[in-house]
C-alpha cells in the first residue's frame, strides 16, 4: 500500500492578504469529491495553484488494509492563470474540476 493514496489531513492556510489554500466539495451523482487548492509561498503575490482532487471510496468486502470509507487522490491539475487567493482560483477555474 502506498501512503500517497490516503490524505490524512488538509491544511487551510491564510496569508496577510489572501488565502493560500482552499477546498471545494463536489457531488456528481453518487460520487463525492474534495478539490484542494494550494500554492507555494506565503506572500501576497500571484502564483499558479495546484488542484488535487480526492474521491470518496467505499471498500468492498472489507478490503484490507483500506478503511470502510476513505478519500483517494484521483487527479492533480495546475491552474492556467496565476492567483493570489485560493478562492479566486477555485471560482475562476472551476471548469477544471466540474
PDB file of N, CA and C in Angstrom:
ATOM      1  N   UNK A   1       0.851  -1.182   0.000  1.00  0.00           N
ATOM      2  CA  UNK A   1       0.000   0.000   0.000  1.00  0.00           C
ATOM      3  C   UNK A   1       0.889   1.234   0.000  1.00  0.00           C
ATOM      4  N   UNK A   2       0.589   2.176  -0.872  1.00  0.00           N
ATOM      5  CA  UNK A   2       1.347   3.419  -0.937  1.00  0.00           C
ATOM      6  C   UNK A   2       0.653   4.476  -0.099  1.00  0.00           C
ATOM      7  N   UNK A   3       1.426   5.241   0.671  1.00  0.00           N
ATOM      8  CA  UNK A   3       0.852   6.300   1.505  1.00  0.00           C
ATOM      9  C   UNK A   3       0.178   7.394   0.693  1.00  0.00           C
ATOM     10  N   UNK A   4       0.579   7.579  -0.559  1.00  0.00           N
ATOM     11  CA  UNK A   4       0.015   8.665  -1.366  1.00  0.00           C
ATOM     12  C   UNK A   4      -1.481   8.476  -1.609  1.00  0.00           C
ATOM     13  N   UNK A   5      -1.997   7.273  -1.433  1.00  0.00           N
ATOM     14  CA  UNK A   5      -3.408   7.018  -1.664  1.00  0.00           C
ATOM     15  C   UNK A   5      -4.288   7.633  -0.584  1.00  0.00           C
ATOM     16  N   UNK A   6      -3.740   7.939   0.557  1.00  0.00           N
ATOM     17  CA  UNK A   6      -4.523   8.460   1.665  1.00  0.00           C
ATOM     18  C   UNK A   6      -4.174   9.913   1.946  1.00  0.00           C
ATOM     19  N   UNK A   7      -5.170  10.708   2.258  1.00  0.00           N
ATOM     20  CA  UNK A   7      -4.965  12.105   2.654  1.00  0.00           C
ATOM     21  C   UNK A   7      -5.359  12.229   4.121  1.00  0.00           C
ATOM     22  N   UNK A   8      -4.387  12.159   5.035  1.00  0.00           N
ATOM     23  CA  UNK A   8      -4.726  12.186   6.455  1.00  0.00           C
ATOM     24  C   UNK A   8      -5.296  13.519   6.918  1.00  0.00           C
ATOM     25  N   UNK A   9      -4.901  14.609   6.261  1.00  0.00           N
ATOM     26  CA  UNK A   9      -5.423  15.930   6.627  1.00  0.00           C
ATOM     27  C   UNK A   9      -5.129  16.931   5.506  1.00  0.00           C
ATOM     28  N   UNK A  10      -5.956  17.939   5.448  1.00  0.00           N
ATOM     29  CA  UNK A  10      -5.749  19.032   4.501  1.00  0.00           C
ATOM     30  C   UNK A  10      -5.579  20.296   5.319  1.00  0.00           C
ATOM     31  N   UNK A  11      -4.549  21.072   5.032  1.00  0.00           N
ATOM     32  CA  UNK A  11      -4.246  22.278   5.796  1.00  0.00           C
ATOM     33  C   UNK A  11      -4.763  23.493   5.037  1.00  0.00           C
ATOM     34  N   UNK A  12      -5.568  24.311   5.711  1.00  0.00           N
ATOM     35  CA  UNK A  12      -6.054  25.556   5.121  1.00  0.00           C
ATOM     36  C   UNK A  12      -5.227  26.691   5.692  1.00  0.00           C
ATOM     37  N   UNK A  13      -4.522  27.417   4.809  1.00  0.00           N
ATOM     38  CA  UNK A  13      -3.626  28.486   5.239  1.00  0.00           C
ATOM     39  C   UNK A  13      -4.082  29.826   4.681  1.00  0.00           C
ATOM     40  N   UNK A  14      -3.895  30.859   5.497  1.00  0.00           N
ATOM     41  CA  UNK A  14      -4.220  32.218   5.089  1.00  0.00           C
ATOM     42  C   UNK A  14      -3.012  33.101   5.322  1.00  0.00           C
ATOM     43  N   UNK A  15      -2.685  33.926   4.314  1.00  0.00           N
ATOM     44  CA  UNK A  15      -1.633  34.920   4.460  1.00  0.00           C
ATOM     45  C   UNK A  15      -2.257  36.244   4.872  1.00  0.00           C
ATOM     46  N   UNK A  16      -1.478  37.296   4.861  1.00  0.00           N
ATOM     47  CA  UNK A  16      -1.966  38.615   5.266  1.00  0.00           C
ATOM     48  C   UNK A  16      -3.032  39.147   4.314  1.00  0.00           C
ATOM     49  N   UNK A  17      -2.897  38.878   3.022  1.00  0.00           N
ATOM     50  CA  UNK A  17      -3.800  39.459   2.028  1.00  0.00           C
ATOM     51  C   UNK A  17      -4.615  38.456   1.228  1.00  0.00           C
ATOM     52  N   UNK A  18      -4.304  37.173   1.335  1.00  0.00           N
ATOM     53  CA  UNK A  18      -5.058  36.193   0.538  1.00  0.00           C
ATOM     54  C   UNK A  18      -4.975  34.811   1.181  1.00  0.00           C
ATOM     55  N   UNK A  19      -5.926  33.979   0.796  1.00  0.00           N
ATOM     56  CA  UNK A  19      -5.934  32.586   1.263  1.00  0.00           C
ATOM     57  C   UNK A  19      -4.978  31.786   0.383  1.00  0.00           C
ATOM     58  N   UNK A  20      -4.104  31.035   1.026  1.00  0.00           N
ATOM     59  CA  UNK A  20      -3.081  30.288   0.301  1.00  0.00           C
ATOM     60  C   UNK A  20      -3.538  28.887  -0.081  1.00  0.00           C
ATOM     61  N   UNK A  21      -4.622  28.424   0.533  1.00  0.00           N
ATOM     62  CA  UNK A  21      -5.194  27.126   0.192  1.00  0.00           C
ATOM     63  C   UNK A  21      -6.694  27.183   0.446  1.00  0.00           C
ATOM     64  N   UNK A  22      -7.405  26.263  -0.173  1.00  0.00           N
ATOM     65  CA  UNK A  22      -8.851  26.225  -0.014  1.00  0.00           C
ATOM     66  C   UNK A  22      -9.405  24.914  -0.534  1.00  0.00           C
ATOM     67  N   UNK A  23     -10.692  24.678  -0.273  1.00  0.00           N
ATOM     68  CA  UNK A  23     -11.324  23.442  -0.731  1.00  0.00           C
ATOM     69  C   UNK A  23     -12.693  23.731  -1.334  1.00  0.00           C
ATOM     70  N   UNK A  24     -13.125  22.812  -2.160  1.00  0.00           N
ATOM     71  CA  UNK A  24     -14.491  22.753  -2.664  1.00  0.00           C
ATOM     72  C   UNK A  24     -14.925  21.296  -2.556  1.00  0.00           C
ATOM     73  N   UNK A  25     -16.181  21.091  -2.208  1.00  0.00           N
ATOM     74  CA  UNK A  25     -16.753  19.750  -2.166  1.00  0.00           C
ATOM     75  C   UNK A  25     -17.742  19.660  -3.318  1.00  0.00           C
ATOM     76  N   UNK A  26     -17.577  18.631  -4.142  1.00  0.00           N
ATOM     77  CA  UNK A  26     -18.364  18.489  -5.360  1.00  0.00           C
ATOM     78  C   UNK A  26     -19.033  17.119  -5.354  1.00  0.00           C
ATOM     79  N   UNK A  27     -20.333  17.095  -5.644  1.00  0.00           N
ATOM     80  CA  UNK A  27     -21.032  15.821  -5.774  1.00  0.00           C
ATOM     81  C   UNK A  27     -21.510  15.658  -7.208  1.00  0.00           C
ATOM     82  N   UNK A  28     -21.155  14.511  -7.785  1.00  0.00           N
ATOM     83  CA  UNK A  28     -21.594  14.142  -9.136  1.00  0.00           C
ATOM     84  C   UNK A  28     -22.310  12.810  -9.027  1.00  0.00           C
ATOM     85  N   UNK A  29     -23.622  12.843  -9.068  1.00  0.00           N
ATOM     86  CA  UNK A  29     -24.370  11.597  -8.897  1.00  0.00           C
ATOM     87  C   UNK A  29     -24.072  11.004  -7.536  1.00  0.00           C
ATOM     88  N   UNK A  30     -23.568   9.777  -7.527  1.00  0.00           N
ATOM     89  CA  UNK A  30     -23.222   9.107  -6.267  1.00  0.00           C
ATOM     90  C   UNK A  30     -21.792   9.387  -5.818  1.00  0.00           C
ATOM     91  N   UNK A  31     -21.006  10.085  -6.635  1.00  0.00           N
ATOM     92  CA  UNK A  31     -19.601  10.342  -6.303  1.00  0.00           C
ATOM     93  C   UNK A  31     -19.435  11.657  -5.553  1.00  0.00           C
ATOM     94  N   UNK A  32     -18.659  11.620  -4.481  1.00  0.00           N
ATOM     95  CA  UNK A  32     -18.333  12.811  -3.704  1.00  0.00           C
ATOM     96  C   UNK A  32     -16.839  13.069  -3.846  1.00  0.00           C
ATOM     97  N   UNK A  33     -16.488  14.306  -4.225  1.00  0.00           N
ATOM     98  CA  UNK A  33     -15.087  14.668  -4.401  1.00  0.00           C
ATOM     99  C   UNK A  33     -14.746  15.900  -3.577  1.00  0.00           C
ATOM    100  N   UNK A  34     -13.498  15.957  -3.145  1.00  0.00           N
ATOM    101  CA  UNK A  34     -12.947  17.143  -2.494  1.00  0.00           C
ATOM    102  C   UNK A  34     -11.859  17.675  -3.410  1.00  0.00           C
ATOM    103  N   UNK A  35     -11.935  18.966  -3.719  1.00  0.00           N
ATOM    104  CA  UNK A  35     -10.912  19.631  -4.527  1.00  0.00           C
ATOM    105  C   UNK A  35     -10.121  20.531  -3.579  1.00  0.00           C
ATOM    106  N   UNK A  36      -8.832  20.262  -3.458  1.00  0.00           N
ATOM    107  CA  UNK A  36      -7.948  21.007  -2.563  1.00  0.00           C
ATOM    108  C   UNK A  36      -7.015  21.863  -3.409  1.00  0.00           C
ATOM    109  N   UNK A  37      -7.042  23.171  -3.175  1.00  0.00           N
ATOM    110  CA  UNK A  37      -6.189  24.107  -3.914  1.00  0.00           C
ATOM    111  C   UNK A  37      -5.078  24.604  -2.999  1.00  0.00           C
ATOM    112  N   UNK A  38      -3.851  24.609  -3.517  1.00  0.00           N
ATOM    113  CA  UNK A  38      -2.723  25.135  -2.745  1.00  0.00           C
ATOM    114  C   UNK A  38      -1.698  25.718  -3.698  1.00  0.00           C
ATOM    115  N   UNK A  39      -0.906  26.649  -3.156  1.00  0.00           N
ATOM    116  CA  UNK A  39       0.167  27.258  -3.940  1.00  0.00           C
ATOM    117  C   UNK A  39       1.379  27.443  -3.051  1.00  0.00           C
ATOM    118  N   UNK A  40       2.560  27.556  -3.648  1.00  0.00           N
ATOM    119  CA  UNK A  40       3.763  27.798  -2.856  1.00  0.00           C
ATOM    120  C   UNK A  40       3.831  29.260  -2.412  1.00  0.00           C
ATOM    121  N   UNK A  41       4.623  29.506  -1.407  1.00  0.00           N
ATOM    122  CA  UNK A  41       4.862  30.880  -0.953  1.00  0.00           C
ATOM    123  C   UNK A  41       3.901  31.317   0.135  1.00  0.00           C
ATOM    124  N   UNK A  42       4.268  32.397   0.802  1.00  0.00           N
ATOM    125  CA  UNK A  42       3.467  32.922   1.906  1.00  0.00           C
ATOM    126  C   UNK A  42       3.123  34.387   1.713  1.00  0.00           C
ATOM    127  N   UNK A  43       3.450  34.962   0.582  1.00  0.00           N
ATOM    128  CA  UNK A  43       3.292  36.394   0.374  1.00  0.00           C
ATOM    129  C   UNK A  43       2.115  36.697  -0.532  1.00  0.00           C
ATOM    130  N   UNK A  44       1.701  37.957  -0.514  1.00  0.00           N
ATOM    131  CA  UNK A  44       0.596  38.425  -1.360  1.00  0.00           C
ATOM    132  C   UNK A  44       1.099  38.597  -2.787  1.00  0.00           C
ATOM    133  N   UNK A  45       1.221  37.484  -3.473  1.00  0.00           N
ATOM    134  CA  UNK A  45       1.658  37.503  -4.858  1.00  0.00           C
ATOM    135  C   UNK A  45       0.871  36.445  -5.621  1.00  0.00           C
ATOM    136  N   UNK A  46       0.741  36.645  -6.896  1.00  0.00           N
ATOM    137  CA  UNK A  46       0.011  35.688  -7.722  1.00  0.00           C
ATOM    138  C   UNK A  46       0.919  34.531  -8.110  1.00  0.00           C
ATOM    139  N   UNK A  47       0.384  33.328  -7.957  1.00  0.00           N
ATOM    140  CA  UNK A  47       1.116  32.098  -8.283  1.00  0.00           C
ATOM    141  C   UNK A  47       0.150  31.114  -8.931  1.00  0.00           C
ATOM    142  N   UNK A  48       0.706  30.129  -9.603  1.00  0.00           N
ATOM    143  CA  UNK A  48      -0.087  29.026 -10.140  1.00  0.00           C
ATOM    144  C   UNK A  48      -0.526  28.151  -8.961  1.00  0.00           C
ATOM    145  N   UNK A  49      -1.799  27.779  -8.945  1.00  0.00           N
ATOM    146  CA  UNK A  49      -2.323  26.876  -7.917  1.00  0.00           C
ATOM    147  C   UNK A  49      -2.339  25.452  -8.444  1.00  0.00           C
ATOM    148  N   UNK A  50      -2.176  24.508  -7.542  1.00  0.00           N
ATOM    149  CA  UNK A  50      -2.351  23.094  -7.851  1.00  0.00           C
ATOM    150  C   UNK A  50      -3.663  22.651  -7.230  1.00  0.00           C
ATOM    151  N   UNK A  51      -4.522  22.039  -8.041  1.00  0.00           N
ATOM    152  CA  UNK A  51      -5.763  21.445  -7.558  1.00  0.00           C
ATOM    153  C   UNK A  51      -5.533  19.946  -7.440  1.00  0.00           C
ATOM    154  N   UNK A  52      -5.691  19.408  -6.235  1.00  0.00           N
ATOM    155  CA  UNK A  52      -5.623  17.973  -6.019  1.00  0.00           C
ATOM    156  C   UNK A  52      -7.042  17.494  -5.760  1.00  0.00           C
ATOM    157  N   UNK A  53      -7.473  16.518  -6.532  1.00  0.00           N
ATOM    158  CA  UNK A  53      -8.846  16.030  -6.442  1.00  0.00           C
ATOM    159  C   UNK A  53      -8.843  14.665  -5.770  1.00  0.00           C
ATOM    160  N   UNK A  54      -9.652  14.563  -4.707  1.00  0.00           N
ATOM    161  CA  UNK A  54      -9.813  13.324  -3.954  1.00  0.00           C
ATOM    162  C   UNK A  54     -11.248  12.844  -4.125  1.00  0.00           C
ATOM    163  N   UNK A  55     -11.425  11.539  -4.263  1.00  0.00           N
ATOM    164  CA  UNK A  55     -12.761  10.967  -4.403  1.00  0.00           C
ATOM    165  C   UNK A  55     -13.036  10.034  -3.229  1.00  0.00           C
ATOM    166  N   UNK A  56     -14.255  10.107  -2.698  1.00  0.00           N
ATOM    167  CA  UNK A  56     -14.648   9.233  -1.597  1.00  0.00           C
ATOM    168  C   UNK A  56     -14.839   7.818  -2.138  1.00  0.00           C
ATOM    169  N   UNK A  57     -14.119   6.886  -1.548  1.00  0.00           N
ATOM    170  CA  UNK A  57     -14.146   5.488  -1.969  1.00  0.00           C
ATOM    171  C   UNK A  57     -14.724   4.647  -0.839  1.00  0.00           C
ATOM    172  N   UNK A  58     -15.622   3.751  -1.192  1.00  0.00           N
ATOM    173  CA  UNK A  58     -16.164   2.790  -0.228  1.00  0.00           C
ATOM    174  C   UNK A  58     -15.571   1.433  -0.562  1.00  0.00           C
ATOM    175  N   UNK A  59     -14.974   0.785   0.429  1.00  0.00           N
ATOM    176  CA  UNK A  59     -14.350  -0.512   0.183  1.00  0.00           C
ATOM    177  C   UNK A  59     -15.425  -1.577  -0.001  1.00  0.00           C
ATOM    178  N   UNK A  60     -15.052  -2.608  -0.729  1.00  0.00           N
ATOM    179  CA  UNK A  60     -15.959  -3.718  -0.993  1.00  0.00           C
ATOM    180  C   UNK A  60     -15.435  -4.944  -0.260  1.00  0.00           C
ATOM    181  N   UNK A  61     -16.308  -5.607   0.453  1.00  0.00           N
ATOM    182  CA  UNK A  61     -15.949  -6.845   1.160  1.00  0.00           C
ATOM    183  C   UNK A  61     -14.795  -6.656   2.133  1.00  0.00           C
ATOM    184  N   UNK A  62     -14.712  -5.490   2.767  1.00  0.00           N
ATOM    185  CA  UNK A  62     -13.682  -5.251   3.777  1.00  0.00           C
ATOM    186  C   UNK A  62     -12.269  -5.359   3.257  1.00  0.00           C
ATOM    187  N   UNK A  63     -12.003  -4.791   2.089  1.00  0.00           N
ATOM    188  CA  UNK A  63     -10.650  -4.824   1.516  1.00  0.00           C
ATOM    189  C   UNK A  63      -9.630  -4.330   2.534  1.00  0.00           C
ATOM    190  N   UNK A  64      -8.739  -5.208   2.930  1.00  0.00           N
ATOM    191  CA  UNK A  64      -7.683  -4.865   3.871  1.00  0.00           C
ATOM    192  C   UNK A  64      -6.512  -4.343   3.052  1.00  0.00           C
ATOM    193  N   UNK A  65      -5.795  -3.330   3.432  1.00  0.00           N
ATOM    194  CA  UNK A  65      -5.805  -2.580   4.685  1.00  0.00           C
ATOM    195  C   UNK A  65      -6.613  -1.285   4.608  1.00  0.00           C
ATOM    196  N   UNK A  66      -7.538  -1.160   3.675  1.00  0.00           N
ATOM    197  CA  UNK A  66      -8.270   0.085   3.493  1.00  0.00           C
ATOM    198  C   UNK A  66      -9.399   0.221   4.509  1.00  0.00           C
ATOM    199  N   UNK A  67      -9.660   1.462   4.960  1.00  0.00           N
ATOM    200  CA  UNK A  67     -10.817   1.689   5.834  1.00  0.00           C
ATOM    201  C   UNK A  67     -12.111   1.551   5.023  1.00  0.00           C
ATOM    202  N   UNK A  68     -13.244   1.503   5.705  1.00  0.00           N
ATOM    203  CA  UNK A  68     -14.536   1.353   5.020  1.00  0.00           C
ATOM    204  C   UNK A  68     -14.795   2.488   4.036  1.00  0.00           C
ATOM    205  N   UNK A  69     -14.455   3.717   4.428  1.00  0.00           N
ATOM    206  CA  UNK A  69     -14.573   4.895   3.568  1.00  0.00           C
ATOM    207  C   UNK A  69     -13.269   5.676   3.649  1.00  0.00           C
ATOM    208  N   UNK A  70     -12.788   6.151   2.516  1.00  0.00           N
ATOM    209  CA  UNK A  70     -11.582   6.980   2.526  1.00  0.00           C
ATOM    210  C   UNK A  70     -11.547   7.833   1.263  1.00  0.00           C
ATOM    211  N   UNK A  71     -10.783   8.919   1.315  1.00  0.00           N
ATOM    212  CA  UNK A  71     -10.597   9.772   0.148  1.00  0.00           C
ATOM    213  C   UNK A  71      -9.306   9.369  -0.549  1.00  0.00           C
ATOM    214  N   UNK A  72      -9.423   9.038  -1.823  1.00  0.00           N
ATOM    215  CA  UNK A  72      -8.270   8.635  -2.624  1.00  0.00           C
ATOM    216  C   UNK A  72      -7.961   9.734  -3.637  1.00  0.00           C
ATOM    217  N   UNK A  73      -6.693  10.075  -3.762  1.00  0.00           N
ATOM    218  CA  UNK A  73      -6.284  11.066  -4.760  1.00  0.00           C
ATOM    219  C   UNK A  73      -6.491  10.469  -6.147  1.00  0.00           C
ATOM    220  N   UNK A  74      -7.255  11.200  -6.994  1.00  0.00           N
ATOM    221  CA  UNK A  74      -7.535  10.692  -8.338  1.00  0.00           C
ATOM    222  C   UNK A  74      -6.953  11.566  -9.444  1.00  0.00           C
ATOM    223  N   UNK A  75      -6.633  12.818  -9.126  1.00  0.00           N
ATOM    224  CA  UNK A  75      -6.135  13.714 -10.170  1.00  0.00           C
ATOM    225  C   UNK A  75      -5.422  14.901  -9.544  1.00  0.00           C
ATOM    226  N   UNK A  76      -4.472  15.452 -10.291  1.00  0.00           N
ATOM    227  CA  UNK A  76      -3.761  16.662  -9.878  1.00  0.00           C
ATOM    228  C   UNK A  76      -3.630  17.553 -11.104  1.00  0.00           C
ATOM    229  N   UNK A  77      -4.062  18.835 -10.968  1.00  0.00           N
ATOM    230  CA  UNK A  77      -4.068  19.774 -12.086  1.00  0.00           C
ATOM    231  C   UNK A  77      -3.480  21.105 -11.658  1.00  0.00           C
ATOM    232  N   UNK A  78      -2.936  21.848 -12.601  1.00  0.00           N
ATOM    233  CA  UNK A  78      -2.470  23.210 -12.338  1.00  0.00           C
ATOM    234  C   UNK A  78      -3.411  24.206 -13.006  1.00  0.00           C
ATOM    235  N   UNK A  79      -3.590  25.356 -12.355  1.00  0.00           N
ATOM    236  CA  UNK A  79      -4.413  26.404 -12.948  1.00  0.00           C
ATOM    237  C   UNK A  79      -3.717  26.958 -14.184  1.00  0.00           C
ATOM    238  N   UNK A  80      -4.509  27.528 -15.070  1.00  0.00           N
ATOM    239  CA  UNK A  80      -3.959  28.126 -16.289  1.00  0.00           C
ATOM    240  C   UNK A  80      -3.384  29.515 -16.008  1.00  0.00           C
ATOM    241  N   UNK A  81      -3.979  30.222 -15.040  1.00  0.00           N
ATOM    242  CA  UNK A  81      -3.536  31.572 -14.674  1.00  0.00           C
ATOM    243  C   UNK A  81      -2.986  31.563 -13.250  1.00  0.00           C
ATOM    244  N   UNK A  82      -2.374  32.664 -12.860  1.00  0.00           N
ATOM    245  CA  UNK A  82      -1.850  32.841 -11.501  1.00  0.00           C
ATOM    246  C   UNK A  82      -2.848  33.631 -10.670  1.00  0.00           C
ATOM    247  N   UNK A  83      -2.924  33.297  -9.391  1.00  0.00           N
ATOM    248  CA  UNK A  83      -3.849  33.953  -8.471  1.00  0.00           C
ATOM    249  C   UNK A  83      -3.169  34.161  -7.131  1.00  0.00           C
ATOM    250  N   UNK A  84      -3.592  35.208  -6.428  1.00  0.00           N
ATOM    251  CA  UNK A  84      -3.144  35.410  -5.057  1.00  0.00           C
ATOM    252  C   UNK A  84      -3.984  34.550  -4.118  1.00  0.00           C
ATOM    253  N   UNK A  85      -5.302  34.526  -4.345  1.00  0.00           N
ATOM    254  CA  UNK A  85      -6.244  33.914  -3.412  1.00  0.00           C
ATOM    255  C   UNK A  85      -6.767  32.564  -3.925  1.00  0.00           C
ATOM    256  N   UNK A  86      -6.793  31.579  -3.044  1.00  0.00           N
ATOM    257  CA  UNK A  86      -7.263  30.239  -3.402  1.00  0.00           C
ATOM    258  C   UNK A  86      -8.718  30.245  -3.843  1.00  0.00           C
ATOM    259  N   UNK A  87      -9.561  31.032  -3.177  1.00  0.00           N
ATOM    260  CA  UNK A  87     -10.974  31.064  -3.556  1.00  0.00           C
ATOM    261  C   UNK A  87     -11.163  31.622  -4.960  1.00  0.00           C
ATOM    262  N   UNK A  88     -10.385  32.631  -5.330  1.00  0.00           N
ATOM    263  CA  UNK A  88     -10.450  33.157  -6.699  1.00  0.00           C
ATOM    264  C   UNK A  88     -10.028  32.096  -7.708  1.00  0.00           C
ATOM    265  N   UNK A  89      -8.975  31.368  -7.391  1.00  0.00           N
ATOM    266  CA  UNK A  89      -8.507  30.304  -8.289  1.00  0.00           C
ATOM    267  C   UNK A  89      -9.581  29.231  -8.453  1.00  0.00           C
ATOM    268  N   UNK A  90     -10.190  28.816  -7.347  1.00  0.00           N
ATOM    269  CA  UNK A  90     -11.229  27.789  -7.408  1.00  0.00           C
ATOM    270  C   UNK A  90     -12.458  28.277  -8.170  1.00  0.00           C
ATOM    271  N   UNK A  91     -12.853  29.520  -7.945  1.00  0.00           N
ATOM    272  CA  UNK A  91     -14.033  30.064  -8.624  1.00  0.00           C
ATOM    273  C   UNK A  91     -13.797  30.257 -10.118  1.00  0.00           C
ATOM    274  N   UNK A  92     -12.657  30.835 -10.471  1.00  0.00           N
ATOM    275  CA  UNK A  92     -12.409  31.193 -11.870  1.00  0.00           C
ATOM    276  C   UNK A  92     -11.975  30.015 -12.734  1.00  0.00           C
ATOM    277  N   UNK A  93     -11.463  28.953 -12.108  1.00  0.00           N
ATOM    278  CA  UNK A  93     -11.009  27.807 -12.900  1.00  0.00           C
ATOM    279  C   UNK A  93     -11.758  26.529 -12.528  1.00  0.00           C
ATOM    280  N   UNK A  94     -12.987  26.694 -12.084  1.00  0.00           N
ATOM    281  CA  UNK A  94     -13.798  25.538 -11.687  1.00  0.00           C
ATOM    282  C   UNK A  94     -14.060  24.584 -12.851  1.00  0.00           C
ATOM    283  N   UNK A  95     -13.935  25.062 -14.097  1.00  0.00           N
ATOM    284  CA  UNK A  95     -14.140  24.180 -15.248  1.00  0.00           C
ATOM    285  C   UNK A  95     -13.125  23.039 -15.260  1.00  0.00           C
ATOM    286  N   UNK A  96     -12.015  23.183 -14.548  1.00  0.00           N
ATOM    287  CA  UNK A  96     -11.022  22.107 -14.485  1.00  0.00           C
ATOM    288  C   UNK A  96     -11.522  20.906 -13.694  1.00  0.00           C
ATOM    289  N   UNK A  97     -12.435  21.143 -12.750  1.00  0.00           N
ATOM    290  CA  UNK A  97     -12.884  20.026 -11.914  1.00  0.00           C
ATOM    291  C   UNK A  97     -14.392  19.809 -11.906  1.00  0.00           C
ATOM    292  N   UNK A  98     -15.164  20.661 -12.550  1.00  0.00           N
ATOM    293  CA  UNK A  98     -16.625  20.456 -12.583  1.00  0.00           C
ATOM    294  C   UNK A  98     -17.046  19.684 -13.817  1.00  0.00           C
TER     295      UNK A  98
END
